[in-house]
Short mmCIF file of C-alpha atoms in Angstrom, two decimals:
data_model
loop_
_atom_site.label_atom_id
_atom_site.label_comp_id
_atom_site.label_asym_id
_atom_site.label_seq_id
_atom_site.Cartn_x
_atom_site.Cartn_y
_atom_site.Cartn_z
CA MET A 1 44.43 123.68 121.32
CA VAL A 2 48.08 124.28 122.06
CA ILE A 3 48.93 127.75 123.31
CA ARG A 4 52.30 129.17 122.36
CA SER A 5 53.15 132.62 123.65
CA ARG A 6 55.86 134.67 125.26
CA TRP A 7 54.16 134.63 128.65
CA ILE A 8 53.97 130.83 128.84
CA SER A 9 57.14 129.16 130.03
CA ALA A 10 59.08 126.71 127.89
CA ALA A 11 58.09 123.83 130.17
CA VAL A 12 54.39 124.63 129.94
CA LEU A 13 54.70 125.12 126.18
CA ALA A 14 56.31 121.70 125.75
CA LEU A 15 53.58 120.12 127.85
CA LEU A 16 50.80 121.76 125.83
CA ILE A 17 52.32 120.79 122.51
CA ALA A 18 52.68 117.20 123.68
CA ALA A 19 49.08 117.19 124.92
CA SER A 20 47.35 117.93 121.64
CA GLY A 21 49.49 119.41 118.90
CA ALA A 22 46.40 121.03 117.38
CA ALA A 23 47.36 124.66 116.90
CA ILE A 24 50.36 126.88 117.49
CA TYR A 25 50.25 130.54 118.33
CA ARG A 26 51.24 132.84 115.50
CA TYR A 27 54.22 135.06 116.35
CA SER A 28 53.84 138.53 114.88
CA ASP A 29 54.44 142.19 115.56
CA GLN A 30 51.02 142.22 117.24
CA ILE A 31 52.32 140.34 120.29
CA PRO A 32 52.34 142.82 123.18
CA GLU A 33 54.82 142.88 125.98
CA PRO A 34 53.22 143.10 129.45
CA VAL A 35 52.28 146.76 129.75
CA ASN A 36 49.61 148.81 131.50
CA PRO A 37 48.44 146.01 133.83
CA VAL A 38 45.36 146.28 136.00
CA LEU A 39 46.57 147.10 139.53
CA ALA A 40 45.01 146.66 142.96
CA SER A 41 42.68 149.32 144.29
CA ASP A 42 41.92 150.62 147.76
CA GLY A 43 38.36 149.31 147.68
CA PRO A 44 36.99 145.78 148.12
CA ARG A 45 37.19 144.87 144.43
CA VAL A 46 39.24 145.29 141.28
CA THR A 47 37.56 145.29 137.87
CA LEU A 48 39.70 143.29 135.45
CA MET A 49 37.45 143.50 132.39
CA ASP A 50 34.64 146.05 132.21
CA PHE A 51 32.35 145.29 129.28
CA ALA A 52 29.93 148.01 130.26
CA GLN A 53 32.61 150.28 128.81
CA PRO A 54 33.34 148.85 125.33
CA ILE A 55 36.88 149.31 124.12
CA PRO A 56 38.12 149.73 120.53
CA LEU A 57 39.03 146.35 119.07
CA SER A 58 41.47 147.63 116.44
CA PRO A 59 43.84 148.75 117.66
CA LEU A 60 43.34 147.52 121.20
CA PRO A 61 44.23 149.79 124.11
CA ALA A 62 47.56 149.18 125.85
CA GLY A 63 47.38 146.21 128.17
CA TRP A 64 44.79 144.33 126.09
CA TRP A 65 45.62 141.70 123.48
CA HIS A 66 43.93 139.27 121.09
CA ARG A 67 46.08 136.27 120.24
CA GLU A 68 45.50 134.10 117.22
CA PHE A 69 46.72 130.62 116.28
CA LEU A 70 48.51 129.38 113.21
CA PHE A 71 46.10 127.74 110.71
CA VAL A 72 43.09 128.55 112.92
CA LYS A 73 40.52 131.28 112.36
CA PRO A 74 40.12 133.59 115.37
CA MET A 75 36.89 133.79 117.29
CA SER A 76 34.60 136.68 116.40
CA ILE A 77 34.19 139.18 119.25
CA SER A 78 31.85 142.12 119.70
CA PHE A 79 30.12 144.13 122.41
CA VAL A 80 26.39 143.54 122.86
CA THR A 81 23.61 143.72 125.45
CA VAL A 82 21.93 140.42 126.32
CA ALA A 83 19.01 140.24 128.76
CA GLY A 84 19.99 143.63 130.13
CA VAL A 85 23.65 142.70 130.62
CA GLN A 86 26.35 144.53 128.69
CA ALA A 87 28.72 141.82 127.56
CA LEU A 88 31.46 140.58 125.28
CA ARG A 89 30.11 138.18 122.65
CA CYS A 90 32.44 135.40 121.45
CA GLU A 91 31.47 133.25 118.46
CA THR A 92 33.44 130.34 117.01
CA SER A 93 33.03 128.07 113.99
CA ALA A 94 35.89 125.57 113.83
CA SER A 95 37.89 128.49 115.18
CA GLY A 96 39.36 129.94 118.36
CA SER A 97 41.58 132.61 119.86
CA ILE A 98 42.39 134.30 123.18
CA PHE A 99 41.34 137.79 124.28
CA GLY A 100 43.19 138.99 127.34
CA ARG A 101 44.25 141.68 129.77
CA PHE A 102 47.51 142.07 131.69
CA THR A 103 47.17 142.33 135.47
CA ASP A 104 49.45 142.60 138.50
CA ILE A 105 47.45 141.80 141.63
CA ASP A 106 48.34 140.00 144.85
CA LEU A 107 45.78 137.23 145.38
CA SER A 108 46.31 137.32 149.13
CA ARG A 109 44.49 140.68 149.03
CA PHE A 110 41.90 139.83 146.37
CA PRO A 111 41.41 136.05 146.33
CA ARG A 112 37.89 135.80 144.88
CA LEU A 113 37.20 135.91 141.15
CA ARG A 114 33.66 136.90 140.19
CA TRP A 115 32.13 137.08 136.73
CA SER A 116 29.00 136.28 134.75
CA TRP A 117 28.70 134.25 131.57
CA LEU A 118 26.08 132.79 129.27
CA VAL A 119 26.38 130.10 126.61
CA GLU A 120 23.91 130.46 123.77
CA VAL A 121 25.36 127.79 121.48
CA PRO A 122 27.17 124.99 123.33
CA VAL A 123 29.81 122.72 121.86
CA VAL A 124 28.19 119.57 120.46
CA ALA A 125 30.73 117.00 119.29
CA ASP A 126 31.40 113.28 119.33
CA GLU A 127 34.95 113.73 120.64
CA LEU A 128 35.43 113.45 124.40
CA GLU A 129 36.24 116.76 126.06
CA THR A 130 38.64 114.91 128.37
CA ALA A 131 40.82 113.97 125.37
CA ALA A 132 43.10 116.29 123.43
CA GLU A 133 41.08 115.88 120.22
CA GLY A 134 37.93 117.02 122.05
CA ASP A 135 39.51 119.83 124.03
CA ASP A 136 37.07 122.54 122.88
CA HIS A 137 34.85 124.63 125.13
CA PRO A 138 32.33 127.39 124.45
CA ALA A 139 33.75 129.48 127.29
CA ARG A 140 36.95 129.46 129.33
CA LEU A 141 39.03 131.80 131.41
CA LEU A 142 42.78 131.28 131.01
CA LEU A 143 44.82 132.54 133.97
CA GLU A 144 48.50 133.14 134.58
CA PHE A 145 49.96 133.30 138.09
CA ILE A 146 53.45 134.28 139.20
CA ASP A 147 54.44 132.40 142.35
CA ALA A 148 56.67 133.54 145.21
CA ASP A 149 59.70 132.19 143.30
CA LEU A 150 58.74 134.25 140.21
CA VAL A 151 57.74 131.11 138.28
CA PRO A 152 54.62 131.31 136.08
CA HIS A 153 51.74 128.85 136.37
CA HIS A 154 48.68 128.51 134.13
CA LEU A 155 45.24 126.99 134.47
CA GLU A 156 41.78 127.33 132.99
CA LEU A 157 38.31 127.78 134.45
CA ILE A 158 35.97 126.10 131.99
CA TRP A 159 32.37 125.62 130.93
CA SER A 160 32.09 121.87 130.43
CA ASN A 161 30.36 120.34 127.42
CA GLY A 162 28.44 117.96 129.68
CA ALA A 163 30.81 115.14 130.57
CA LEU A 164 32.23 116.99 133.58
CA LYS A 165 30.35 118.46 136.51
CA PRO A 166 31.17 121.69 138.37
CA GLY A 167 33.91 121.33 140.97
CA VAL A 168 35.92 118.61 139.24
CA TRP A 169 39.30 118.86 137.54
CA LYS A 170 40.15 118.01 133.96
CA TYR A 171 43.73 117.46 132.83
CA ILE A 172 45.12 117.43 129.30
CA GLY A 173 48.57 116.07 130.00
CA ASP A 174 49.38 117.86 133.23
CA PHE A 175 47.60 121.09 132.31
CA PRO A 176 44.82 121.79 134.86
CA HIS A 177 41.28 122.83 133.99
CA PHE A 178 38.81 123.53 136.80
CA VAL A 179 35.16 123.00 135.85
CA VAL A 180 33.00 125.90 137.00
CA ARG A 181 29.86 125.36 134.95
CA GLY A 182 28.51 122.82 132.50
CA GLY A 183 25.52 121.02 131.13
CA ASP A 184 24.48 118.47 128.57
CA ALA A 185 25.17 120.24 125.28
CA ARG A 186 22.94 117.82 123.38
CA THR A 187 19.88 118.91 125.36
CA ASN A 188 21.07 122.53 125.69
CA GLU A 189 20.90 122.24 129.47
CA SER A 190 22.17 125.50 131.04
CA SER A 191 22.21 127.22 127.65
CA GLY A 192 20.79 130.72 127.30
CA ILE A 193 20.96 131.48 131.02
CA TRP A 194 23.22 134.02 132.73
CA PHE A 195 25.22 132.53 135.59
CA ASN A 196 27.07 134.55 138.21
CA GLU A 197 30.23 132.79 139.37
CA ASP A 198 32.28 133.27 142.54
CA VAL A 199 35.48 131.22 142.69
CA ASN A 200 38.16 131.35 145.39
CA LEU A 201 41.04 131.72 142.98
CA LEU A 202 43.68 131.44 145.68
CA GLU A 203 42.34 128.02 146.73
CA VAL A 204 42.11 126.88 143.10
CA TYR A 205 45.74 127.90 142.52
CA ARG A 206 46.95 126.09 145.66
CA THR A 207 45.03 122.95 144.75
CA ALA A 208 46.18 122.90 141.13
CA PHE A 209 49.87 123.45 141.81
CA LYS A 210 50.17 121.99 145.33
CA ARG A 211 51.62 125.20 146.72
CA SER A 212 50.87 127.18 149.86
CA ASP A 213 52.11 130.60 148.77
CA SER A 214 50.01 133.52 147.55
CA PRO A 215 50.79 134.33 143.91
CA ARG A 216 50.18 137.40 141.80
CA LEU A 217 47.63 137.23 139.02
CA SER A 218 49.56 138.46 135.98
CA ASN A 219 47.16 137.69 133.15
CA ILE A 220 43.51 136.87 132.58
CA SER A 221 41.98 136.03 129.24
CA ILE A 222 38.80 134.80 127.60
CA PHE A 223 39.37 131.74 125.47
CA CYS A 224 36.70 130.17 123.24
CA ASP A 225 37.55 127.47 120.71
CA THR A 226 36.00 124.82 118.49
CA ASP A 227 38.97 124.13 116.21
CA ASN A 228 39.58 120.54 117.34
CA THR A 229 36.00 119.33 116.91
CA GLY A 230 34.98 121.56 114.00
CA SER A 231 31.86 122.58 115.89
CA LYS A 232 30.34 125.98 116.73
CA SER A 233 29.77 128.00 119.88
CA VAL A 234 28.43 131.35 121.04
CA ALA A 235 29.18 132.64 124.54
CA TYR A 236 28.84 135.93 126.40
CA PHE A 237 30.88 137.33 129.27
CA GLY A 238 29.87 140.03 131.73
CA ASN A 239 32.29 142.03 133.87
CA ILE A 240 35.17 140.11 135.45
CA GLU A 241 36.33 141.23 138.91
CA LEU A 242 38.55 140.28 141.84
CA TRP A 243 37.16 140.70 145.35
CA GLN A 244 38.59 140.65 148.84
#
């Protein structure tokens, strides 16, 4: 899926469009400007998305956004409790969209990203997930960083469909995806289980973009899609936090 938005630079947009050409973001009056970002706290952690405190979905509070794509149905989102965890539920059926939150946090202070997620229905498709036509995942986190030169960078943390193992990188064109979790979708390996993740986001940023600076995290979003493969998925996300 190609992402087209005001917070993605022209260079990144051109790269994404060249990579797959599958869907283009719909411009509308619903597009928010960066407002009300999550800021750093004095404690050891910053909560970026708190699903124990459900928010209204229409209209969304300032600082939250749900971005849709032209010719693509959005994912269905709701707040539920699964195995005792209060979570955001994301369901797709040949569909996809992005649900995000603006942030403004120095990763040198809070470098570790921690969250929990569960995939109930994995993506099962014949298309290779390493190719543009198979670039669907039941669960992703899409991140935007602003480097020391005020240039934006984007990458994804993904739940693989089975071809890729945790710790490896996937590229569609030059767009980086870091595999955090995965399993064989055809045997439902890893499905239906909550996993707690702890990723050194500063190290991931430096590896992906070959930089040594410490950026600011300016955006984090949940991105689930099955529009390329026409398949289905159901995923759940627990609270998402940055830690020192």
